[in-house]
Amino acid sequence: MDDIKKFEKRLNINYALIQGVDTLFYCSIFSFASVFLLSRNFSNTQVGITLTLASAFGLIISPLVASFADKTTKIPLRSLVAILLGFVALFSLFLLFTPSLIVPTAILFIMLMVVFSTQVSLITSLAMEHINNGVNVNYSLARGIGSFSYALLSILLGYLVKDLGTKVILLITIGLSFITIFLVLIFPKPAARSSSIKATEKQASSLIDFFRKNKRFMGVVGCVALIFFSHTFISTYMIQILQHAGGDSADMGVANAIAAFLELPAMALFPFFLKKIKNAGTALKFAGVFFVIKAAVTTLAPSIFWIDAAQVLQFFAYAVITPASVFYVNQRVSPEDKVKGQAIMGMSMGITGLVANFLGGIILDSSGGVPLMMGVGTAITLLGLVLLVFIDKWPNQVIEENAL
């Protein structure tokens, strides 16, 4: 028993470090994407097009890689993640020495974002492999620690970019790549299953079969995509939102940090919340309500103070929907397709990015500006919540304690 507890403790520390460092990538690559591209002489519309193309390619490639991970036995999941992280470092290095030309910068940045987004669902599956084997991995706490790390880097990076320029974003990304590769490669493998269990396991479905068998699940993915619409506007175009209110990149770092700091306690408390309500779908709806409120407050915010106040609602919105979506997959998708299910749920952000990044850039360059963009985002998020209430009609399903 003591050996099991020591193993679980080691596993949780290792996984928390992986989430902590990997989430820093999101801060440098995604949250500061607009800042970086604007510094390379991109217009708002060109920023939107670049991020839209990255989302489109991510939607195509991520489920294909996840499907490969479900089926292959030759390449361990850890090794696949490490390979993808190696490409993150490589593309960041190329960008570092690329001149401020629109086309080569856009191509490399798209490749960087696609590779990063592809490995996110695989890192989630690293934990789920152990959880589904009965090992107590606290995914929610690890994800919360990742958010705390994000908050620290957001503040630091906001000031570093202001003082040193945007190349510091790429230098940090390269360093994070190598640290995460090391942490992933030392992450313990899940226990091997007995031959009798393997004999009863079903073979993973193809993507087409998965879509056919999981129509309601795919409907929920679509609803989550709509709910994330306003969140994508805020995340991608936060610098423009703050500039509209009189702020700068330092204010952006603070605003992002406020939201991220609150994610740690919210995600740490999520397992207790989920044990009470039993159904991860209910948690998705709960979070959706606060996405709508946050979007509305940001839309009407007359000053930086009110934008920061809206960020406080991250505690009930993003911090709940992130672990809820992971456990929703674990409840609703058959075991042989769980990696694929995690990737497809992750596609909800990709689906949103495909439209929101493009639309947001165009709206910002129009006479409507930030108020129109956020008004549209709020309306679409509300639509997603309403549809989710009607589509998610699964019966309650109790989650095993070790899955929390």
GROMACS .gro file of C-alpha atoms in nm, residues 3 8 82 97 154 162 174 182 200 212 230 279 348 388 394:
model
   15
    3ASP     CA    1   0.450   0.164  -0.246
    8GLU     CA    2   0.083   0.798  -0.697
   82ALA     CA    3   0.818   1.451  -2.706
   97PHE     CA    4   1.581   3.427  -3.728
  154SER     CA    5   0.173   3.632  -1.814
  162LYS     CA    6   0.736   4.588  -2.332
  174ILE     CA    7   1.234   2.718  -2.698
  182PHE     CA    8   1.241   1.595  -2.028
  200THR     CA    9  -1.176  -0.840  -2.450
  212ARG     CA   10  -2.132   0.804  -3.659
  230SER     CA   11  -1.636   3.517  -2.665
  279ASN     CA   12  -2.268   1.465  -1.424
  348SER     CA   13  -1.405   2.281  -2.974
  388LEU     CA   14  -2.616   2.276  -2.483
  394TRP     CA   15  -2.757   1.200  -2.114
   0.00000   0.00000   0.00000
